[in-house]
């Protein structure tokens, strides 16, 4: 029987420790960067975008050509509305993979949200070159042309997108929205019926339907439709603004104003809510306050529905 002395035990412990160090030192950069990526993904699942970004940055320090880290970092920035940072990360991702479809799609959407419409249009064109059979190529194109107020071109793009993915309720609602802008309300309502069959819980279809009913002076129906939209999504400022307008037209002035003010608290820059406040003061016979709202809107948004009508009414008070 071999007896182990303290000296033998120390030697064994040292060997074990050295073996552990050897394992650590042999840990490849590939393994390390992969762990940082996974940690970042875990933080994204926990809705901790800030920590996720830090982990992705650590991965990038180890490999400046790590596509997944750049792309996921961009998604983390988007989640917290850091549009410039997201665009920069997607730029880096595209440098690594110049033909990655999803990177161009996400960057195009980010450009759109950032007000860089022509850059978004360039990404839409790139998407069509990469894959002209994807609905996303035409969806982005439609969104861009809508922002640029090229409504016939936008409608054509959404129609193409729908033909490629006819069960996509978002595409159908966008198609209906363009028809509404182009003063084709009956056709828009028909498209909304299709969208509702596909996805009855899509709040935007109910909101758009309410707007069409309002234009047709069907105020109770408009109110009922927008209330469905709010029940499905309580976080959209413009739903409350529309409901406030409809209530005013139904004679519930103070209830309407309360909802319009609630909408402005959620989005203080919404010109439609400011218009509706101007309309409120016209109804109340307050010429001075009404003109404060409506004169500015007439100058900055001269083509907005109801602005010129209520400006004239305010001036006549």
mmCIF file of C-alpha atoms in Angstrom:
data_model
loop_
_atom_site.group_PDB
_atom_site.id
_atom_site.type_symbol
_atom_site.label_atom_id
_atom_site.label_comp_id
_atom_site.label_asym_id
_atom_site.label_seq_id
_atom_site.Cartn_x
_atom_site.Cartn_y
_atom_site.Cartn_z
ATOM 1 C CA UNK A 1 0.000 0.000 0.000
ATOM 2 C CA UNK A 2 1.333 3.409 -0.975
ATOM 3 C CA UNK A 3 1.094 6.045 1.706
ATOM 4 C CA UNK A 4 0.610 9.635 0.534
ATOM 5 C CA UNK A 5 2.596 12.224 2.436
ATOM 6 C CA UNK A 6 1.648 15.884 2.723
ATOM 7 C CA UNK A 7 4.291 16.598 0.097
ATOM 8 C CA UNK A 8 2.628 14.111 -2.283
ATOM 9 C CA UNK A 9 -0.804 15.682 -1.670
ATOM 10 C CA UNK A 10 0.501 19.174 -2.367
ATOM 11 C CA UNK A 11 2.052 17.940 -5.607
ATOM 12 C CA UNK A 12 -1.221 16.327 -6.685
ATOM 13 C CA UNK A 13 -3.168 19.506 -5.864
ATOM 14 C CA UNK A 14 -0.660 21.547 -7.856
ATOM 15 C CA UNK A 15 -0.965 19.191 -10.817
ATOM 16 C CA UNK A 16 -4.735 19.440 -10.689
ATOM 17 C CA UNK A 17 -4.581 23.242 -10.514
ATOM 18 C CA UNK A 18 -2.153 23.406 -13.426
ATOM 19 C CA UNK A 19 -4.431 21.131 -15.432
ATOM 20 C CA UNK A 20 -7.328 23.502 -14.749
ATOM 21 C CA UNK A 21 -5.271 26.479 -15.895
ATOM 22 C CA UNK A 22 -4.340 24.537 -19.007
ATOM 23 C CA UNK A 23 -8.011 23.954 -19.809
ATOM 24 C CA UNK A 24 -8.793 27.658 -19.315
ATOM 25 C CA UNK A 25 -5.886 28.789 -21.422
ATOM 26 C CA UNK A 26 -6.917 26.404 -24.194
ATOM 27 C CA UNK A 27 -10.421 27.903 -24.226
ATOM 28 C CA UNK A 28 -10.655 29.215 -27.777
ATOM 29 C CA UNK A 29 -11.696 32.698 -28.842
ATOM 30 C CA UNK A 30 -14.543 30.985 -30.674
ATOM 31 C CA UNK A 31 -15.803 29.542 -27.382
ATOM 32 C CA UNK A 32 -15.387 32.798 -25.496
ATOM 33 C CA UNK A 33 -17.174 34.957 -28.040
ATOM 34 C CA UNK A 34 -19.936 32.358 -28.281
ATOM 35 C CA UNK A 35 -20.485 32.537 -24.534
ATOM 36 C CA UNK A 36 -20.719 36.336 -24.660
ATOM 37 C CA UNK A 37 -23.267 36.042 -27.472
ATOM 38 C CA UNK A 38 -25.351 33.558 -25.478
ATOM 39 C CA UNK A 39 -25.185 35.771 -22.391
ATOM 40 C CA UNK A 40 -26.379 38.677 -24.482
ATOM 41 C CA UNK A 41 -29.233 36.609 -25.842
ATOM 42 C CA UNK A 42 -30.223 35.596 -22.322
ATOM 43 C CA UNK A 43 -30.335 39.245 -21.276
ATOM 44 C CA UNK A 44 -32.507 40.040 -24.282
ATOM 45 C CA UNK A 45 -34.927 37.315 -23.153
ATOM 46 C CA UNK A 46 -34.958 39.044 -19.749
ATOM 47 C CA UNK A 47 -35.691 42.437 -21.417
ATOM 48 C CA UNK A 48 -32.362 43.780 -20.189
ATOM 49 C CA UNK A 49 -31.166 45.346 -23.424
ATOM 50 C CA UNK A 50 -28.421 47.431 -21.801
ATOM 51 C CA UNK A 51 -26.663 44.362 -20.375
ATOM 52 C CA UNK A 52 -27.230 42.484 -23.624
ATOM 53 C CA UNK A 53 -25.462 45.235 -25.562
ATOM 54 C CA UNK A 54 -22.474 45.018 -23.199
ATOM 55 C CA UNK A 55 -22.135 41.276 -23.773
ATOM 56 C CA UNK A 56 -22.397 41.673 -27.539
ATOM 57 C CA UNK A 57 -19.690 44.341 -27.401
ATOM 58 C CA UNK A 58 -17.416 41.941 -25.505
ATOM 59 C CA UNK A 59 -17.959 39.362 -28.229
ATOM 60 C CA UNK A 60 -17.084 41.930 -30.890
ATOM 61 C CA UNK A 61 -13.858 42.815 -29.035
ATOM 62 C CA UNK A 62 -12.810 39.204 -29.482
ATOM 63 C CA UNK A 63 -13.874 39.050 -33.144
ATOM 64 C CA UNK A 64 -14.409 42.252 -35.109
ATOM 65 C CA UNK A 65 -16.037 40.189 -37.890
ATOM 66 C CA UNK A 66 -18.638 38.528 -35.657
ATOM 67 C CA UNK A 67 -21.820 38.997 -37.689
ATOM 68 C CA UNK A 68 -24.244 37.545 -35.117
ATOM 69 C CA UNK A 69 -22.974 39.902 -32.417
ATOM 70 C CA UNK A 70 -23.399 42.975 -34.626
ATOM 71 C CA UNK A 71 -26.885 41.921 -35.725
ATOM 72 C CA UNK A 72 -28.090 41.019 -32.236
ATOM 73 C CA UNK A 73 -26.587 44.225 -30.845
ATOM 74 C CA UNK A 74 -28.623 46.156 -33.423
ATOM 75 C CA UNK A 75 -31.800 44.378 -32.298
ATOM 76 C CA UNK A 76 -31.031 45.300 -28.695
ATOM 77 C CA UNK A 77 -30.604 48.964 -29.649
ATOM 78 C CA UNK A 78 -33.891 48.872 -31.563
ATOM 79 C CA UNK A 79 -35.675 47.470 -28.537
ATOM 80 C CA UNK A 80 -34.822 50.630 -26.581
ATOM 81 C CA UNK A 81 -35.365 52.927 -29.600
ATOM 82 C CA UNK A 82 -31.674 53.764 -30.058
ATOM 83 C CA UNK A 83 -32.055 54.155 -33.799
ATOM 84 C CA UNK A 84 -28.673 55.677 -34.667
ATOM 85 C CA UNK A 85 -26.816 53.007 -32.713
ATOM 86 C CA UNK A 86 -28.915 50.262 -34.310
ATOM 87 C CA UNK A 87 -28.179 51.602 -37.785
ATOM 88 C CA UNK A 88 -24.437 51.700 -37.059
ATOM 89 C CA UNK A 89 -24.499 48.091 -35.822
ATOM 90 C CA UNK A 90 -26.399 47.000 -38.923
ATOM 91 C CA UNK A 91 -23.839 48.862 -41.067
ATOM 92 C CA UNK A 92 -21.151 46.737 -39.404
ATOM 93 C CA UNK A 93 -23.173 43.563 -39.899
ATOM 94 C CA UNK A 94 -23.594 44.337 -43.604
ATOM 95 C CA UNK A 95 -19.846 44.933 -43.965
ATOM 96 C CA UNK A 96 -19.322 41.376 -42.716
ATOM 97 C CA UNK A 97 -22.172 39.882 -44.791
ATOM 98 C CA UNK A 98 -22.893 42.239 -47.714
ATOM 99 C CA UNK A 99 -25.851 40.190 -48.963
ATOM 100 C CA UNK A 100 -27.686 39.490 -45.706
ATOM 101 C CA UNK A 101 -31.368 40.094 -46.431
ATOM 102 C CA UNK A 102 -32.554 40.596 -42.835
ATOM 103 C CA UNK A 103 -29.870 43.183 -42.106
ATOM 104 C CA UNK A 104 -31.029 45.349 -44.994
ATOM 105 C CA UNK A 105 -34.673 44.865 -43.960
ATOM 106 C CA UNK A 106 -34.051 45.890 -40.355
ATOM 107 C CA UNK A 107 -31.820 48.785 -41.369
ATOM 108 C CA UNK A 108 -34.458 49.991 -43.832
ATOM 109 C CA UNK A 109 -37.080 49.995 -41.068
ATOM 110 C CA UNK A 110 -34.681 51.815 -38.732
ATOM 111 C CA UNK A 111 -33.942 54.442 -41.400
ATOM 112 C CA UNK A 112 -37.695 54.878 -41.842
ATOM 113 C CA UNK A 113 -38.290 55.414 -38.115
ATOM 114 C CA UNK A 114 -35.319 57.797 -38.051
ATOM 115 C CA UNK A 115 -36.802 59.955 -40.799
ATOM 116 C CA UNK A 116 -34.158 58.942 -43.354
ATOM 117 C CA UNK A 117 -36.662 58.003 -46.038
ATOM 118 C CA UNK A 118 -34.383 57.997 -49.071
ATOM 119 C CA UNK A 119 -31.844 55.741 -47.359
ATOM 120 C CA UNK A 120 -34.712 53.422 -46.478
ATOM 121 C CA UNK A 121 -35.766 53.431 -50.129
ATOM 122 C CA UNK A 122 -32.241 52.365 -51.131
ATOM 123 C CA UNK A 123 -32.468 49.400 -48.758
ATOM 124 C CA UNK A 124 -35.882 48.491 -50.201
ATOM 125 C CA UNK A 125 -34.345 48.427 -53.683
ATOM 126 C CA UNK A 126 -31.509 46.238 -52.382
ATOM 127 C CA UNK A 127 -34.033 43.828 -50.871
ATOM 128 C CA UNK A 128 -35.775 43.437 -54.222
ATOM 129 C CA UNK A 129 -32.442 42.607 -55.841
ATOM 130 C CA UNK A 130 -31.655 40.058 -53.143
ATOM 131 C CA UNK A 131 -35.116 38.457 -53.117
ATOM 132 C CA UNK A 132 -37.964 39.727 -55.262
ATOM 133 C CA UNK A 133 -40.252 36.977 -53.978
ATOM 134 C CA UNK A 134 -40.250 38.092 -50.334
ATOM 135 C CA UNK A 135 -43.161 40.151 -49.026
ATOM 136 C CA UNK A 136 -40.693 42.093 -46.882
ATOM 137 C CA UNK A 137 -39.090 43.653 -49.957
ATOM 138 C CA UNK A 138 -42.393 45.202 -51.027
ATOM 139 C CA UNK A 139 -43.567 45.925 -47.487
ATOM 140 C CA UNK A 140 -40.563 48.180 -46.860
ATOM 141 C CA UNK A 141 -40.984 49.776 -50.279
ATOM 142 C CA UNK A 142 -44.638 50.474 -49.523
ATOM 143 C CA UNK A 143 -43.851 52.048 -46.168
ATOM 144 C CA UNK A 144 -41.233 54.320 -47.738
ATOM 145 C CA UNK A 145 -43.459 55.482 -50.566
ATOM 146 C CA UNK A 146 -46.271 56.121 -48.089
ATOM 147 C CA UNK A 147 -43.966 58.370 -46.026
ATOM 148 C CA UNK A 148 -42.991 60.198 -49.214
ATOM 149 C CA UNK A 149 -46.715 60.545 -50.017
ATOM 150 C CA UNK A 150 -46.339 58.582 -53.250
ATOM 151 C CA UNK A 151 -49.605 56.821 -52.502
ATOM 152 C CA UNK A 152 -50.219 54.991 -55.823
ATOM 153 C CA UNK A 153 -46.678 53.556 -55.709
ATOM 154 C CA UNK A 154 -47.126 52.597 -52.060
ATOM 155 C CA UNK A 155 -50.429 50.851 -52.812
ATOM 156 C CA UNK A 156 -48.817 48.921 -55.670
ATOM 157 C CA UNK A 157 -46.070 47.725 -53.338
ATOM 158 C CA UNK A 158 -48.518 46.604 -50.650
ATOM 159 C CA UNK A 159 -50.645 44.802 -53.236
ATOM 160 C CA UNK A 160 -47.552 42.906 -54.377
ATOM 161 C CA UNK A 161 -46.671 42.087 -50.776
ATOM 162 C CA UNK A 162 -50.194 40.769 -50.150
ATOM 163 C CA UNK A 163 -49.986 38.601 -53.271
ATOM 164 C CA UNK A 164 -46.855 36.989 -51.798
ATOM 165 C CA UNK A 165 -48.295 36.572 -48.288
ATOM 166 C CA UNK A 166 -52.114 36.821 -48.433
ATOM 167 C CA UNK A 167 -52.600 35.719 -44.822
ATOM 168 C CA UNK A 168 -50.568 38.590 -43.360
ATOM 169 C CA UNK A 169 -53.025 40.940 -41.629
ATOM 170 C CA UNK A 170 -50.458 43.752 -41.302
ATOM 171 C CA UNK A 171 -50.069 43.845 -45.071
ATOM 172 C CA UNK A 172 -53.823 43.878 -45.607
ATOM 173 C CA UNK A 173 -54.294 46.757 -43.156
ATOM 174 C CA UNK A 174 -51.551 48.731 -44.869
ATOM 175 C CA UNK A 175 -53.186 48.076 -48.228
ATOM 176 C CA UNK A 176 -56.518 49.278 -46.832
ATOM 177 C CA UNK A 177 -54.840 52.374 -45.371
ATOM 178 C CA UNK A 178 -53.511 53.368 -48.785
ATOM 179 C CA UNK A 179 -56.939 52.867 -50.312
ATOM 180 C CA UNK A 180 -58.318 55.163 -47.603
ATOM 181 C CA UNK A 181 -55.725 57.804 -48.445
ATOM 182 C CA UNK A 182 -56.645 57.469 -52.113
ATOM 183 C CA UNK A 183 -60.314 58.125 -51.273
ATOM 184 C CA UNK A 184 -61.501 54.580 -51.962
ATOM 185 C CA UNK A 185 -63.269 53.847 -48.654
ATOM 186 C CA UNK A 186 -65.562 51.070 -49.889
ATOM 187 C CA UNK A 187 -62.646 49.071 -51.271
ATOM 188 C CA UNK A 188 -60.698 49.745 -48.078
ATOM 189 C CA UNK A 189 -63.571 48.319 -46.017
ATOM 190 C CA UNK A 190 -63.586 45.183 -48.164
ATOM 191 C CA UNK A 191 -59.868 44.676 -47.524
ATOM 192 C CA UNK A 192 -60.427 45.219 -43.788
ATOM 193 C CA UNK A 193 -63.024 42.451 -43.816
ATOM 194 C CA UNK A 194 -60.374 40.119 -45.230
ATOM 195 C CA UNK A 195 -57.896 41.279 -42.588
ATOM 196 C CA UNK A 196 -60.426 40.640 -39.834
ATOM 197 C CA UNK A 197 -60.957 37.064 -41.025
ATOM 198 C CA UNK A 198 -57.194 36.529 -40.898
ATOM 199 C CA UNK A 199 -56.672 38.275 -37.549
ATOM 200 C CA UNK A 200 -59.692 39.772 -35.733
ATOM 201 C CA UNK A 201 -57.439 40.954 -32.884
ATOM 202 C CA UNK A 202 -55.462 43.382 -35.068
ATOM 203 C CA UNK A 203 -56.260 46.764 -33.432
ATOM 204 C CA UNK A 204 -55.241 48.915 -36.395
ATOM 205 C CA UNK A 205 -57.910 47.450 -38.629
ATOM 206 C CA UNK A 206 -60.600 48.519 -36.162
ATOM 207 C CA UNK A 207 -59.085 51.994 -35.850
ATOM 208 C CA UNK A 208 -58.945 52.438 -39.618
ATOM 209 C CA UNK A 209 -62.519 51.227 -39.922
ATOM 210 C CA UNK A 210 -63.514 53.853 -37.339
ATOM 211 C CA UNK A 211 -61.891 56.578 -39.456
ATOM 212 C CA UNK A 212 -63.794 55.465 -42.544
ATOM 213 C CA UNK A 213 -67.061 55.469 -40.581
ATOM 214 C CA UNK A 214 -66.297 58.948 -39.222
ATOM 215 C CA UNK A 215 -65.745 60.328 -42.720
ATOM 216 C CA UNK A 216 -69.131 58.830 -43.663
ATOM 217 C CA UNK A 217 -70.686 60.646 -40.667
ATOM 218 C CA UNK A 218 -71.486 57.318 -39.017
ATOM 219 C CA UNK A 219 -70.370 58.563 -35.603
ATOM 220 C CA UNK A 220 -71.808 55.823 -33.335
ATOM 221 C CA UNK A 221 -70.281 53.162 -35.600
ATOM 222 C CA UNK A 222 -66.952 55.020 -35.574
ATOM 223 C CA UNK A 223 -66.982 55.130 -31.774
ATOM 224 C CA UNK A 224 -67.777 51.420 -31.510
ATOM 225 C CA UNK A 225 -64.932 50.522 -33.883
ATOM 226 C CA UNK A 226 -62.287 52.626 -32.124
ATOM 227 C CA UNK A 227 -63.355 51.222 -28.754
ATOM 228 C CA UNK A 228 -62.539 47.758 -30.140
ATOM 229 C CA UNK A 229 -59.104 49.058 -31.127
ATOM 230 C CA UNK A 230 -58.485 50.446 -27.625
ATOM 231 C CA UNK A 231 -59.637 47.206 -25.994
ATOM 232 C CA UNK A 232 -57.011 45.359 -28.038
ATOM 233 C CA UNK A 233 -54.191 47.887 -27.541
ATOM 234 C CA UNK A 234 -54.386 50.441 -24.746
ATOM 235 C CA UNK A 235 -50.995 51.958 -25.544
ATOM 236 C CA UNK A 236 -51.729 53.833 -28.782
ATOM 237 C CA UNK A 237 -52.171 57.575 -28.363
ATOM 238 C CA UNK A 238 -53.957 58.061 -31.659
ATOM 239 C CA UNK A 239 -56.727 55.620 -30.713
ATOM 240 C CA UNK A 240 -57.651 57.833 -27.748
ATOM 241 C CA UNK A 241 -57.412 60.941 -29.896
ATOM 242 C CA UNK A 242 -59.837 59.477 -32.434
ATOM 243 C CA UNK A 243 -62.242 58.415 -29.722
ATOM 244 C CA UNK A 244 -62.124 61.933 -28.290
ATOM 245 C CA UNK A 245 -63.001 63.413 -31.668
ATOM 246 C CA UNK A 246 -65.914 61.030 -32.168
ATOM 247 C CA UNK A 247 -67.284 61.810 -28.702
ATOM 248 C CA UNK A 248 -67.216 65.533 -29.476
ATOM 249 C CA UNK A 249 -69.215 64.932 -32.646
ATOM 250 C CA UNK A 250 -71.687 62.965 -30.530
ATOM 251 C CA UNK A 251 -72.087 65.964 -28.220
ATOM 252 C CA UNK A 252 -69.940 64.668 -25.366
ATOM 253 C CA UNK A 253 -67.547 67.601 -25.411
ATOM 254 C CA UNK A 254 -65.805 67.276 -22.056
ATOM 255 C CA UNK A 255 -65.404 63.506 -22.337
ATOM 256 C CA UNK A 256 -63.895 64.061 -25.764
ATOM 257 C CA UNK A 257 -61.458 66.718 -24.539
ATOM 258 C CA UNK A 258 -60.343 64.479 -21.682
ATOM 259 C CA UNK A 259 -59.351 61.730 -24.131
ATOM 260 C CA UNK A 260 -57.632 64.180 -26.481
ATOM 261 C CA UNK A 261 -55.583 65.497 -23.558
ATOM 262 C CA UNK A 262 -54.772 61.915 -22.555
ATOM 263 C CA UNK A 263 -53.542 61.302 -26.100
ATOM 264 C CA UNK A 264 -51.332 64.414 -25.940
ATOM 265 C CA UNK A 265 -49.793 63.215 -22.679
ATOM 266 C CA UNK A 266 -48.832 60.017 -24.498
ATOM 267 C CA UNK A 267 -47.602 61.846 -27.613
ATOM 268 C CA UNK A 268 -47.269 65.610 -27.218
ATOM 269 C CA UNK A 269 -46.290 66.158 -30.868
ATOM 270 C CA UNK A 270 -49.325 64.585 -32.525
ATOM 271 C CA UNK A 271 -50.721 67.333 -34.791
ATOM 272 C CA UNK A 272 -54.077 65.558 -35.098
ATOM 273 C CA UNK A 273 -54.612 65.851 -31.347
ATOM 274 C CA UNK A 274 -53.739 69.556 -31.516
ATOM 275 C CA UNK A 275 -56.239 69.913 -34.364
ATOM 276 C CA UNK A 276 -58.899 68.240 -32.272
ATOM 277 C CA UNK A 277 -58.271 70.659 -29.419
ATOM 278 C CA UNK A 278 -58.772 73.480 -31.887
ATOM 279 C CA UNK A 279 -62.053 71.893 -32.950
ATOM 280 C CA UNK A 280 -63.089 71.641 -29.292
ATOM 281 C CA UNK A 281 -62.598 75.370 -28.779
ATOM 282 C CA UNK A 282 -64.571 76.123 -31.958
ATOM 283 C CA UNK A 283 -67.446 74.073 -30.541
ATOM 284 C CA UNK A 284 -67.126 75.993 -27.274
ATOM 285 C CA UNK A 285 -67.154 79.352 -29.066
ATOM 286 C CA UNK A 286 -63.658 80.304 -27.837
ATOM 287 C CA UNK A 287 -62.309 82.083 -30.906
ATOM 288 C CA UNK A 288 -58.956 83.173 -29.465
ATOM 289 C CA UNK A 289 -57.910 79.732 -28.205
ATOM 290 C CA UNK A 290 -59.236 77.969 -31.287
ATOM 291 C CA UNK A 291 -57.178 80.199 -33.559
ATOM 292 C CA UNK A 292 -54.039 79.581 -31.496
ATOM 293 C CA UNK A 293 -54.256 75.925 -32.454
ATOM 294 C CA UNK A 294 -55.695 76.153 -35.948
ATOM 295 C CA UNK A 295 -53.539 78.983 -37.341
ATOM 296 C CA UNK A 296 -50.347 77.040 -36.605
ATOM 297 C CA UNK A 297 -51.787 73.861 -38.070
ATOM 298 C CA UNK A 298 -52.968 75.682 -41.197
ATOM 299 C CA UNK A 299 -49.435 76.954 -41.725
ATOM 300 C CA UNK A 300 -47.612 73.688 -41.002
ATOM 301 C CA UNK A 301 -50.203 71.114 -42.127
ATOM 302 C CA UNK A 302 -52.397 72.936 -44.665
ATOM 303 C CA UNK A 303 -53.734 69.722 -46.209
ATOM 304 C CA UNK A 304 -54.767 68.048 -42.958
ATOM 305 C CA UNK A 305 -58.427 67.042 -42.932
ATOM 306 C CA UNK A 306 -60.778 69.433 -41.060
ATOM 307 C CA UNK A 307 -58.117 72.105 -40.446
ATOM 308 C CA UNK A 308 -59.279 74.581 -43.085
ATOM 309 C CA UNK A 309 -62.948 73.906 -42.339
ATOM 310 C CA UNK A 310 -62.557 74.661 -38.638
ATOM 311 C CA UNK A 311 -60.156 77.536 -39.200
ATOM 312 C CA UNK A 312 -62.893 79.263 -41.208
ATOM 313 C CA UNK A 313 -65.435 78.481 -38.485
ATOM 314 C CA UNK A 314 -63.088 79.879 -35.835
ATOM 315 C CA UNK A 315 -62.533 83.067 -37.842
ATOM 316 C CA UNK A 316 -66.295 83.492 -38.180
ATOM 317 C CA UNK A 317 -66.911 83.287 -34.418
#
